[in-house]
Tab-separated table of C-alpha atoms and ligand atoms in Angstrom:
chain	number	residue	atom	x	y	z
A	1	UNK	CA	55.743	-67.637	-51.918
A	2	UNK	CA	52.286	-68.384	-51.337
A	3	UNK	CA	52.414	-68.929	-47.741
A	4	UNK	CA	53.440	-65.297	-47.432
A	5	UNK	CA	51.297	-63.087	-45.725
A	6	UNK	CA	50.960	-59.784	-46.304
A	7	UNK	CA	50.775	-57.366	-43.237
A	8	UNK	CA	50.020	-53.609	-42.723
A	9	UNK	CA	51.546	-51.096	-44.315
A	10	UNK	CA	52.503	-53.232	-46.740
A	11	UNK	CA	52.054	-52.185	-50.508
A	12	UNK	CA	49.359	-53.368	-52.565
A	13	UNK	CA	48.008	-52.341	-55.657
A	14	UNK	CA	44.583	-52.922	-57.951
A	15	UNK	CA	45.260	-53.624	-61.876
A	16	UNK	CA	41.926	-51.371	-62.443
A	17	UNK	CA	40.607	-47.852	-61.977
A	18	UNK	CA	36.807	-48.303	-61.837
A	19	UNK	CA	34.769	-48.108	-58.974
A	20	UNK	CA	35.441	-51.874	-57.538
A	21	UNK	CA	38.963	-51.261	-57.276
A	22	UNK	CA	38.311	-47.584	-55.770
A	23	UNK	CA	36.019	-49.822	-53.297
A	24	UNK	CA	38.952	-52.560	-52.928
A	25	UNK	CA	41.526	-49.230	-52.707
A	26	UNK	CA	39.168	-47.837	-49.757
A	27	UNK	CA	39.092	-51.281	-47.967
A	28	UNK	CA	42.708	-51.489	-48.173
A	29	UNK	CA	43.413	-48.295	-46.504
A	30	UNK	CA	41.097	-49.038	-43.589
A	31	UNK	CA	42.863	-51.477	-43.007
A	32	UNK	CA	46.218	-49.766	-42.785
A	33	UNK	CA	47.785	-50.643	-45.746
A	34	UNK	CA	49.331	-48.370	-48.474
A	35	UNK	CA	47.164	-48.958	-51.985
A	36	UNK	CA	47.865	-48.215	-55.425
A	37	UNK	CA	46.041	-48.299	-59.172
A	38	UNK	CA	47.202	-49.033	-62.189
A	39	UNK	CA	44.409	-46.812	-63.997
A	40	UNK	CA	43.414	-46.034	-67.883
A	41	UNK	CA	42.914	-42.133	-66.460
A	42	UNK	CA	44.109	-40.107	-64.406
A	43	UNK	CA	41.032	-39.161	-61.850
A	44	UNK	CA	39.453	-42.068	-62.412
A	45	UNK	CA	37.119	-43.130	-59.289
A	46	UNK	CA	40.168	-45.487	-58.320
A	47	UNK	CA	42.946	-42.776	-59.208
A	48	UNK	CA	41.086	-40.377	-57.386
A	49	UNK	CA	41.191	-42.133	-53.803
A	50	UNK	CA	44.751	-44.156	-54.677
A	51	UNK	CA	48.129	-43.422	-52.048
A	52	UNK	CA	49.132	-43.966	-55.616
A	53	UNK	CA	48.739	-44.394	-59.234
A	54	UNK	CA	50.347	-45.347	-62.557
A	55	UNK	CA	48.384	-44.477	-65.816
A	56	UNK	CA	48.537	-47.099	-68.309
A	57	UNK	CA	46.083	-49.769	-69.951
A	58	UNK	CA	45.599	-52.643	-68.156
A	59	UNK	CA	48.428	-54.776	-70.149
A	60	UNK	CA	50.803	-52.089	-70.383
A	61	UNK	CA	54.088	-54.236	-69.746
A	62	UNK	CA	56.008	-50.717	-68.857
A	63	UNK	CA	52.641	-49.533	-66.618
A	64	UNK	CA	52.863	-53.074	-64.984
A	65	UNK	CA	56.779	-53.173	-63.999
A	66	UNK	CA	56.252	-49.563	-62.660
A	67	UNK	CA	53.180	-51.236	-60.602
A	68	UNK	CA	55.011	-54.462	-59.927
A	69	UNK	CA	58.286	-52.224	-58.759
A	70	UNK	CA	55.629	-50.795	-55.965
A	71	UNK	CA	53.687	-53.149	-54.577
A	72	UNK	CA	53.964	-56.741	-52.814
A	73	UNK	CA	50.621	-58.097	-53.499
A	74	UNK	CA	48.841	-57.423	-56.688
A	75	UNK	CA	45.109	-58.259	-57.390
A	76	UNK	CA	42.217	-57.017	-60.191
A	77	UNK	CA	39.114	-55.343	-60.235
A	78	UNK	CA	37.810	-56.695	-63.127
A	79	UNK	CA	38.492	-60.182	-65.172
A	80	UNK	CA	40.012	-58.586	-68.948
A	81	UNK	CA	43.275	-58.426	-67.583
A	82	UNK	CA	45.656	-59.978	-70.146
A	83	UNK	CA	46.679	-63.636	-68.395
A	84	UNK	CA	50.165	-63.648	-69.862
A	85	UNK	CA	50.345	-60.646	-67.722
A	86	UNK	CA	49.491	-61.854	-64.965
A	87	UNK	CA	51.326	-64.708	-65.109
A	88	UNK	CA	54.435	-62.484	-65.496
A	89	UNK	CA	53.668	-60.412	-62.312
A	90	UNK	CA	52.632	-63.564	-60.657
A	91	UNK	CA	56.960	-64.974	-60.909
A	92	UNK	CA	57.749	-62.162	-58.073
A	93	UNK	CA	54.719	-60.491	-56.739
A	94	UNK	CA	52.123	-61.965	-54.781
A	95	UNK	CA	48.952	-61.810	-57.579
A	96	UNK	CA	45.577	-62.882	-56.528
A	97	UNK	CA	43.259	-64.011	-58.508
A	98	UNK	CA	46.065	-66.028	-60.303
A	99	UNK	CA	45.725	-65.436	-64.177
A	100	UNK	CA	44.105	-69.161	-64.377
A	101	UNK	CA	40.821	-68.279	-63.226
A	102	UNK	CA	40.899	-64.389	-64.900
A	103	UNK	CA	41.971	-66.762	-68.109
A	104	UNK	CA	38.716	-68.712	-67.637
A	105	UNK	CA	36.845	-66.162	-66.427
A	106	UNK	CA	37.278	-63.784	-69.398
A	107	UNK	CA	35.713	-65.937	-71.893
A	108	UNK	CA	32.588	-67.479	-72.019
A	109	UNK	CA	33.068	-70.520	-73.774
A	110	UNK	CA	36.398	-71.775	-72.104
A	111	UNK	CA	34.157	-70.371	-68.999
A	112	UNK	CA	30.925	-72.688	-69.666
A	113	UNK	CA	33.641	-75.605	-70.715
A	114	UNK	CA	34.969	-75.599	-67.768
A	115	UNK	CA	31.513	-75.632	-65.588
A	116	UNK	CA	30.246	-78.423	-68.163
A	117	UNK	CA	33.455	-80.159	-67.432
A	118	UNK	CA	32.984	-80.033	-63.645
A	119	UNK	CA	29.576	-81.192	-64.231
A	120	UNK	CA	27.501	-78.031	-63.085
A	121	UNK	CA	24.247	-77.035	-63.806
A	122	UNK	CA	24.437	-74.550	-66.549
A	123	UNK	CA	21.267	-72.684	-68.942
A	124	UNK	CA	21.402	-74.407	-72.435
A	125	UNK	CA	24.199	-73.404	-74.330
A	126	UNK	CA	25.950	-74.483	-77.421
A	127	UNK	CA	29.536	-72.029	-79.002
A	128	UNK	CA	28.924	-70.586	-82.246
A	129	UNK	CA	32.554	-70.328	-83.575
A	130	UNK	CA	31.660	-69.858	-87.575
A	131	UNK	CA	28.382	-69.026	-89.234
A	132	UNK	CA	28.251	-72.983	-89.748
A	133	UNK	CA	27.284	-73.425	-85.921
A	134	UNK	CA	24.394	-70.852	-86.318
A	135	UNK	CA	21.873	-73.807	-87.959
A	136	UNK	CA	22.722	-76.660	-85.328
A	137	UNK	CA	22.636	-74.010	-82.080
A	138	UNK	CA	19.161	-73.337	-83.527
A	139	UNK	CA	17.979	-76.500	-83.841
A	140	UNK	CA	19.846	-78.003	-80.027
A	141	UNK	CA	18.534	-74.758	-78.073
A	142	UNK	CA	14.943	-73.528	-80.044
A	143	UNK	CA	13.591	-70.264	-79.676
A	144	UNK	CA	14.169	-67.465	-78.413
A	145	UNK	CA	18.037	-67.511	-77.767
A	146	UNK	CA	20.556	-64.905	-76.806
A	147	UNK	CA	23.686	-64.852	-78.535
A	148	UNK	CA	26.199	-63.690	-76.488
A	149	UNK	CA	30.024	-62.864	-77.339
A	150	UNK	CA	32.579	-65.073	-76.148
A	151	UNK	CA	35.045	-62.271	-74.455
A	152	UNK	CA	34.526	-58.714	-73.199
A	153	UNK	CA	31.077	-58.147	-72.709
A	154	UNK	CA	29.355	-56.469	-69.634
A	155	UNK	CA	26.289	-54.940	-68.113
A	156	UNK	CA	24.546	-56.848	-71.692
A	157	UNK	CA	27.036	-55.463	-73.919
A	158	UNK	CA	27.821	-57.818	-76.596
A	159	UNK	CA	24.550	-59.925	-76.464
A	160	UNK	CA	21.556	-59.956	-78.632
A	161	UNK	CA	18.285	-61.617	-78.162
A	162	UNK	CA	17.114	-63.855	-80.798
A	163	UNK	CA	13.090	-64.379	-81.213
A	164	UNK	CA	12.908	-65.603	-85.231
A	165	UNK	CA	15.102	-67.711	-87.343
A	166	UNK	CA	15.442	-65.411	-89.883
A	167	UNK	CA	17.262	-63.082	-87.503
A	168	UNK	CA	19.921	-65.897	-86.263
A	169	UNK	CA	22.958	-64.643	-88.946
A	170	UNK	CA	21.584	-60.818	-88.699
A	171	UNK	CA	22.848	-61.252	-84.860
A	172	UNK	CA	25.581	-62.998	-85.668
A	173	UNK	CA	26.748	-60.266	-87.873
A	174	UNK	CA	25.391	-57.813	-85.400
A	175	UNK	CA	28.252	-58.912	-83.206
A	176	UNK	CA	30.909	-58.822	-86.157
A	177	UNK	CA	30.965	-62.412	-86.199
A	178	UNK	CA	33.388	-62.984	-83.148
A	179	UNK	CA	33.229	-66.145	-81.176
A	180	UNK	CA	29.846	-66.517	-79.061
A	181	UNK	CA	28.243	-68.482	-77.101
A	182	UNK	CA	24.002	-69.484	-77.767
A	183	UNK	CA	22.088	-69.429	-75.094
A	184	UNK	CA	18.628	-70.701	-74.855
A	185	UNK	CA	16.266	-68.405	-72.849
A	186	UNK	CA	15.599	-69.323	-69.732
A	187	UNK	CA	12.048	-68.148	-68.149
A	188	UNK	CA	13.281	-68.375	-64.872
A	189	UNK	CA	11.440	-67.042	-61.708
A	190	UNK	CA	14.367	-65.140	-60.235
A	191	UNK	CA	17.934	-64.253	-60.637
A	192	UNK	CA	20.138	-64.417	-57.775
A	193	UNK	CA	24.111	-64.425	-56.747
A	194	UNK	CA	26.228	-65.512	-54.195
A	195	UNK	CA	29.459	-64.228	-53.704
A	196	UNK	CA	32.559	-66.362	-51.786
A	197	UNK	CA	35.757	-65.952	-50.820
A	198	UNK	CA	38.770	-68.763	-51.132
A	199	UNK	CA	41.724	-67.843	-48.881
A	200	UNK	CA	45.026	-68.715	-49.707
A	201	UNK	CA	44.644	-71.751	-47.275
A	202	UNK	CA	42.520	-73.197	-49.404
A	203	UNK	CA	39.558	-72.345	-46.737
A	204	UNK	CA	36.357	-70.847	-48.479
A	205	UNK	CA	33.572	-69.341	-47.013
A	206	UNK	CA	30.329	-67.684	-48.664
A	207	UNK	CA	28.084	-64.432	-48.325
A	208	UNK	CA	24.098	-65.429	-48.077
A	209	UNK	CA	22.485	-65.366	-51.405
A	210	UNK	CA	21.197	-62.652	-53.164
A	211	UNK	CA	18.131	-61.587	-55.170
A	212	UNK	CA	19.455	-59.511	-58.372
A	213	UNK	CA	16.675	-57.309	-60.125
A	214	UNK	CA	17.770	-56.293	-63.450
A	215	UNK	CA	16.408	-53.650	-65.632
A	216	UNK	CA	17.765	-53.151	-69.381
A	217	UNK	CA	20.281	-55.842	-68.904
A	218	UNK	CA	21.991	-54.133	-66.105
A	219	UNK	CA	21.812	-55.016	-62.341
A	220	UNK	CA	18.966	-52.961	-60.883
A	221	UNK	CA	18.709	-53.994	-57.418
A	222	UNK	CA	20.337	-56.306	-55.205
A	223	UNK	CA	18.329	-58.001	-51.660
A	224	UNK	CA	19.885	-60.108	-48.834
A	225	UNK	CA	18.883	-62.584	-47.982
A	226	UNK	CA	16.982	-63.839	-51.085
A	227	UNK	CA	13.945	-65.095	-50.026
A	228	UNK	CA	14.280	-68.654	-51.889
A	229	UNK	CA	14.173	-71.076	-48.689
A	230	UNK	CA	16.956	-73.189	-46.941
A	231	UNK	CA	17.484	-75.686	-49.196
A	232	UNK	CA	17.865	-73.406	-52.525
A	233	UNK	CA	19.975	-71.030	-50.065
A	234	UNK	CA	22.495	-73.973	-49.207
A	235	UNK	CA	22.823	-75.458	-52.735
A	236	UNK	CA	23.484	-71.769	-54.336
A	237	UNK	CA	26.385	-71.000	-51.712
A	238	UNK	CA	27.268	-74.618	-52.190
A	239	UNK	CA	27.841	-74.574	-55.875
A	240	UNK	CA	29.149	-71.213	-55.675
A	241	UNK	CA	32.382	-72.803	-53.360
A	242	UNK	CA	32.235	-75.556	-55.156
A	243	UNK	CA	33.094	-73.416	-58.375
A	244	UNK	CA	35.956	-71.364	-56.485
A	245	UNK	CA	37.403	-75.138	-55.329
A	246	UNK	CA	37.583	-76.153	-58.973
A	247	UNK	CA	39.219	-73.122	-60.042
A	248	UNK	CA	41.123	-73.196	-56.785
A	249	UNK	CA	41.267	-69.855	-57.134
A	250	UNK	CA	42.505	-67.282	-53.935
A	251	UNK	CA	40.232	-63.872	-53.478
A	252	UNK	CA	36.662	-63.044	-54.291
A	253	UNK	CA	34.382	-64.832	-56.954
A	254	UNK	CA	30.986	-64.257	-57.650
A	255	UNK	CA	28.508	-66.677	-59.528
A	256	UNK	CA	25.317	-65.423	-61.139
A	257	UNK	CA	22.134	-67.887	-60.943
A	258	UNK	CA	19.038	-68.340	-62.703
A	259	UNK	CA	16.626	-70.130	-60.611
A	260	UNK	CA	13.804	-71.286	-62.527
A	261	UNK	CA	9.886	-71.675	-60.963
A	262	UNK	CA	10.402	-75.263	-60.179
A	263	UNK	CA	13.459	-74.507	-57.773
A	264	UNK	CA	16.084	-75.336	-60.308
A	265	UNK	CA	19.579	-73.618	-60.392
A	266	UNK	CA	21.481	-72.953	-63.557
A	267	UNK	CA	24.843	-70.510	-63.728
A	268	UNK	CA	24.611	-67.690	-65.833
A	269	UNK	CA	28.099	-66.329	-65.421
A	270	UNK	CA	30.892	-66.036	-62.739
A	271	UNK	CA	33.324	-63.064	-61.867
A	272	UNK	CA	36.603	-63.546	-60.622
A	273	UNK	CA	36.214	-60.820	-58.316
A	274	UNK	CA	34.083	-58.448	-56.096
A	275	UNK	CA	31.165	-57.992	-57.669
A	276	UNK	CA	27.744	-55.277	-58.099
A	277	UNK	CA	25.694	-57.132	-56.040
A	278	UNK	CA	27.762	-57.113	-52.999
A	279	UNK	CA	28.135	-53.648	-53.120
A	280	UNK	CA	25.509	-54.239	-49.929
A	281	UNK	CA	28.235	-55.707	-47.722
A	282	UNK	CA	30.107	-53.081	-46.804
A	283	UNK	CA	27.393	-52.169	-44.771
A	284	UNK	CA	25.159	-55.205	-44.328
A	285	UNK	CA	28.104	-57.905	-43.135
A	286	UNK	CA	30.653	-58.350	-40.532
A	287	UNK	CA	33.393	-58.245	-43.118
A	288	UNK	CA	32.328	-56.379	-46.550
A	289	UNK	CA	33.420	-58.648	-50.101
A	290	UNK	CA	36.362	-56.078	-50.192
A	291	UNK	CA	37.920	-56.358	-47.329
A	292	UNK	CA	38.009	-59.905	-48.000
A	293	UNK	CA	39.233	-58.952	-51.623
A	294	UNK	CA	42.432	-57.910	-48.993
A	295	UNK	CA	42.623	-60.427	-47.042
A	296	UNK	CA	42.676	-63.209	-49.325
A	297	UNK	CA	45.735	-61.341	-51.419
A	298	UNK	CA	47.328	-61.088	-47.874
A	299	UNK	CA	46.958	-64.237	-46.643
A	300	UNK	CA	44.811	-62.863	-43.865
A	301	UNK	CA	42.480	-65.403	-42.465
A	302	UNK	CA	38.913	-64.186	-44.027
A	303	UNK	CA	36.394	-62.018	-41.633
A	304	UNK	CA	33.049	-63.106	-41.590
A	305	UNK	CA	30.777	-63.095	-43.971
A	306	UNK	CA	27.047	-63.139	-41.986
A	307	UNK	CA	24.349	-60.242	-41.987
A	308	UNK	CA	24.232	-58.195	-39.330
A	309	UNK	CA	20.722	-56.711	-40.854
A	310	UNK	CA	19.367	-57.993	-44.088
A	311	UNK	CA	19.892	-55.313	-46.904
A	312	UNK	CA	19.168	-54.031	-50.279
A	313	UNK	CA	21.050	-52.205	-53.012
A	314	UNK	CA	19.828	-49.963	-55.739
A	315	UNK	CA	22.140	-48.541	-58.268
A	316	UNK	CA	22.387	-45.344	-59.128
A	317	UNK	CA	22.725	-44.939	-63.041
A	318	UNK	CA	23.452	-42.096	-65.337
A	319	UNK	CA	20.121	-41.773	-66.538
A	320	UNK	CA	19.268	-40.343	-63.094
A	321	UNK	CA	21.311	-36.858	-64.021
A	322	UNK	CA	19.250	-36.166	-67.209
A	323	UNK	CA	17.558	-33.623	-65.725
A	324	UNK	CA	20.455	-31.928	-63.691
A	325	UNK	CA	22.315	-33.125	-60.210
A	326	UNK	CA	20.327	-35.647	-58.469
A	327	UNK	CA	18.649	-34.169	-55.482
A	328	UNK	CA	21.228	-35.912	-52.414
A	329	UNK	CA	20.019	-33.714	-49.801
A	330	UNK	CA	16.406	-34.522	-50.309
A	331	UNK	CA	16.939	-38.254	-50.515
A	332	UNK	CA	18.708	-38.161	-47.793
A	333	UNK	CA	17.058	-36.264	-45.514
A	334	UNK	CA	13.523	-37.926	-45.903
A	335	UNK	CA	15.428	-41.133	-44.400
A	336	UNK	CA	18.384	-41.097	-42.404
A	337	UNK	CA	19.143	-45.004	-42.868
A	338	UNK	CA	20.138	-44.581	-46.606
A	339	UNK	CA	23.733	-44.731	-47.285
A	340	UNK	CA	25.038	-42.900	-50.341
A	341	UNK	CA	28.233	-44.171	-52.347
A	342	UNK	CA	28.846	-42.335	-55.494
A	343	UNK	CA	31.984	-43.738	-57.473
A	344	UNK	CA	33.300	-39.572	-58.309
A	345	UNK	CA	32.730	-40.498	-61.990
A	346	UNK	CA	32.695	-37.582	-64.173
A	347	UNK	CA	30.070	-37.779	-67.379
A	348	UNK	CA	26.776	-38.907	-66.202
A	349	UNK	CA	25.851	-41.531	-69.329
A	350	UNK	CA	22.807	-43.230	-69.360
A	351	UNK	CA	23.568	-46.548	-68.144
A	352	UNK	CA	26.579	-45.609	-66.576
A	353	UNK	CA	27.232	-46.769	-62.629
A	354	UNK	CA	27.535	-43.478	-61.089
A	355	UNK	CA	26.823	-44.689	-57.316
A	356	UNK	CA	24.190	-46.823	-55.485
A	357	UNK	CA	22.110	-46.722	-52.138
A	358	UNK	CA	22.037	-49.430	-49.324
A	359	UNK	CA	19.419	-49.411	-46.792
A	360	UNK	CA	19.496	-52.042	-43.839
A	361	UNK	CA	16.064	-53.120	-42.505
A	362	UNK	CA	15.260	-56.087	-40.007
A	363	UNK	CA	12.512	-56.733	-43.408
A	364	UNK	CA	14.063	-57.187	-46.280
A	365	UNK	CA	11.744	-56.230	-48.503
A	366	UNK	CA	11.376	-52.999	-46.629
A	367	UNK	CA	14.792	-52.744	-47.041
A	368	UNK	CA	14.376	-52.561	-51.073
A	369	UNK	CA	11.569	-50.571	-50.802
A	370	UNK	CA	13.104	-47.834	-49.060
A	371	UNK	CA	16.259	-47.893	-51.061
A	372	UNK	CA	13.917	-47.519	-53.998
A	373	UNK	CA	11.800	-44.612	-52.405
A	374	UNK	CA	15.304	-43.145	-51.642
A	375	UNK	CA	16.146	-43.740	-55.292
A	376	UNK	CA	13.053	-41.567	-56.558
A	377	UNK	CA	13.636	-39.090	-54.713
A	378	UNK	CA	16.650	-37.935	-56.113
A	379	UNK	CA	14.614	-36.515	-59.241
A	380	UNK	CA	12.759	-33.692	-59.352
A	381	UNK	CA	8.938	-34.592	-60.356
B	401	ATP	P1	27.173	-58.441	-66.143
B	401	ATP	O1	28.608	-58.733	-66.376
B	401	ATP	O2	26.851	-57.017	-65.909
B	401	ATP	O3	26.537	-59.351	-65.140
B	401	ATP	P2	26.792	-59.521	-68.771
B	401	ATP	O4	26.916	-58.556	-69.867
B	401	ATP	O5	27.917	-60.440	-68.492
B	401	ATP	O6	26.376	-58.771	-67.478
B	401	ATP	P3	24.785	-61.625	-68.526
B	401	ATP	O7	24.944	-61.784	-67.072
B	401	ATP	O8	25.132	-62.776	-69.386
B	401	ATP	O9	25.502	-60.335	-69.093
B	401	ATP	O10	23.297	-61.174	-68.864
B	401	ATP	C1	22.751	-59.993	-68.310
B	401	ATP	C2	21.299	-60.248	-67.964
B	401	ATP	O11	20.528	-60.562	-69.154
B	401	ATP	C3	21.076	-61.433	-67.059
B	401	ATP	O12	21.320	-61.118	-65.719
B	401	ATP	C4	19.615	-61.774	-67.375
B	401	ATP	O13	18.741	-60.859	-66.758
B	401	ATP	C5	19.546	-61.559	-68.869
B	401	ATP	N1	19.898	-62.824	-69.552
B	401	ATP	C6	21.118	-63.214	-69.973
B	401	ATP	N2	21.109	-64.455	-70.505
B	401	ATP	C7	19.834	-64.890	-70.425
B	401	ATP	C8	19.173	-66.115	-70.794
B	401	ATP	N3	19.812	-67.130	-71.377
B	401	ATP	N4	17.838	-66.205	-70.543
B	401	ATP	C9	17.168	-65.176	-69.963
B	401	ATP	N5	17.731	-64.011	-69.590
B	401	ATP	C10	19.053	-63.846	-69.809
B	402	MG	MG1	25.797	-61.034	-65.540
């Protein structure tokens, strides 16, 4: 089964509507095969661009036999996919990630277990199962801290930063008292990501590293190559394999850094799975992280994963369409490198990823810099 490979037209499908698996769906069709979504809505961004769809919540056993009934090789955008699931699709269906590393991968503290366990470098942390771990998380991390919940959060959702003592069990109740991890804050210097791919032969490669800008808790910007020097360069993309090897997981994984002023690493977080900030290689690198989302669920040997130009990423959030449709023509037209991707999202919320901008630039700092002149553009002033 796992030796299969999976050629053109075959059938594949994306447990996930969003805007990574309308991104995997696109990738897929490039490349000749037919793709389908297994979507919450209807014309979701997925839905929308899909050869096919079935509408259905993501652990929808009826939504998943119609989906399994379709398509050979089954993969996810996004890491809450019930494992049990998976598991079941996984017993005739190629299904890549298997549910393993989407099982570790959806909950923190099994998550930070398991990098503890293969002894790599992690922030502070300590779980906070019960009120009762509240006083000793205090006292092993100091302050501030960020309490974080163990399963489902995103984009900050489902963390709260802690600055006085008095406001430990607030937060805790804040968050309903559900499983967490503490964090201790980390003043680091920079935050950046590098995103790999494991094929099914067990052969791994990695993108460059990149520099993530956040603003609000969500990803703001995304540069490549992060300018943090060869030897912080090698040991990101080295951990980074090193984390897909332990998981020995097939497809795309992504592992979020903190590096700290003194040139330390520490994970954040990992996604099983395409990821935000390389959203820039679809443009920036010989093969883009989802076409090698496809090629590692079809046993493909994996394209390559080099710049062609350094490159930055902004991302184009709700909040950008308070004061009407964003102005694309002017944005556009004032520099003709920009490249628009907008997700066809209906409901501009604040904080929502509508889209985002990639600009290629020999400099990549010019590179941000004109994605962000781009960016402010797009409002009227
Ligand atoms: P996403 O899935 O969108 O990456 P998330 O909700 O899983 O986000 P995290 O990656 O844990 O959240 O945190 C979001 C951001 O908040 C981080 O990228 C970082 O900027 C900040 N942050 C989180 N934890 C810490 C910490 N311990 N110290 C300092 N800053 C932190
Ligand atoms: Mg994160």
């Amino acid at each position: 089964m796992t030796s299969r490979v999976l050629l053109p037209p075959a059938n594949l499908a994306v447990i996930g509507g969003g805007q990574l698996g309308r991104m995997f769906l696109q990738a897929a069709q490039r490349m000749g095969y037919t793709a389908g979504v297994l979507s919450e809505v209807e014309d979701g961004p997925g839905a929308q661009v899909a050869n096919w769809s079935v509408v259905a919540q993501p652990d929808d056993l009826s939504g998943l036999k119609a989906l399994a009934s379709r398509a050979q090789g089954i993969t996810v955008e996004f890491e809450n996919v019930s494992a049990p699931a998976l598991r079941w699709l996984a017993r005739n269906r190629l299904v890549r990630p298997g549910w393993k590393t989407v099982w570790v991968s959806q909950n923190r503290l099994r998550e930070k277990t398991f990098f503890a366990s293969h002894g790599l470098p992690l922030a502070p942390w300590k779980p906070v199962r019960t009120k009762d771990d509240l006083e000793p998380a205090l006292r092993a991390l100091g302050l501030p801290l960020i309490l974080k919940t163990a399963a489902s959060g995103y984009d900050g959702k489902g963390q709260v930063r802690v600055d006085r003592d008095i406001d430990l069990a607030p937060a805790f109740r804040e968050l309903r008292e559900v499983p967490c991890v503490a964090e201790g804050w980390v003043e680091f210097a920079c935050e950046v990501s590098v995103v790999v791919v494991r094929g099914a032969d067990a052969k791994a490669v990695a993108y460059p590293v990149g520099l993530n800008h956040h603003e609000r808790h969500i990803l703001d910007s995304t540069t490549m190559p992060a300018p943090v020097g060869p030897i912080v360069s090698q040991e990101a993309r080295n951990l980074a394999l090193a984390v897909a090897e332990a998981l020995e997981t097939v497809g795309v994984l992504t592992v979020e850094f903190f590096l700290t002023s003194s040139g330390q690493l520490m994970i954040n977080e990992m996604a099983p799975r395409p990821h935000n900030s390389g959203h820039l290689t679809i443009e920036a690198n010989v093969a883009s992280q989802f076409e090698q989302q496809v090629r590692a669920l079809c046993g493909l040997p994996l394209g390559g994963t080099d710049l062609v130009q350094p490159a930055a990423m902004v991302n184009l959030l709700g909040d950008l369409w308070s004061g009407g449709e964003p102005l694309w023509d002017v944005a556009l037209g004032s520099d003709p490198g920009v490249k628009l991707h907008l997700y066809g999202k209906r409901g501009a919320v604040p904080g929502r990823k509508m889209g985002h901008l990639t600009v290629l630039d020999p400099d990549p700092r010019q590179a941000l810099d004109r994605a962000l002149a781009a960016r402010a553009r797009l409002v009227r002033r």
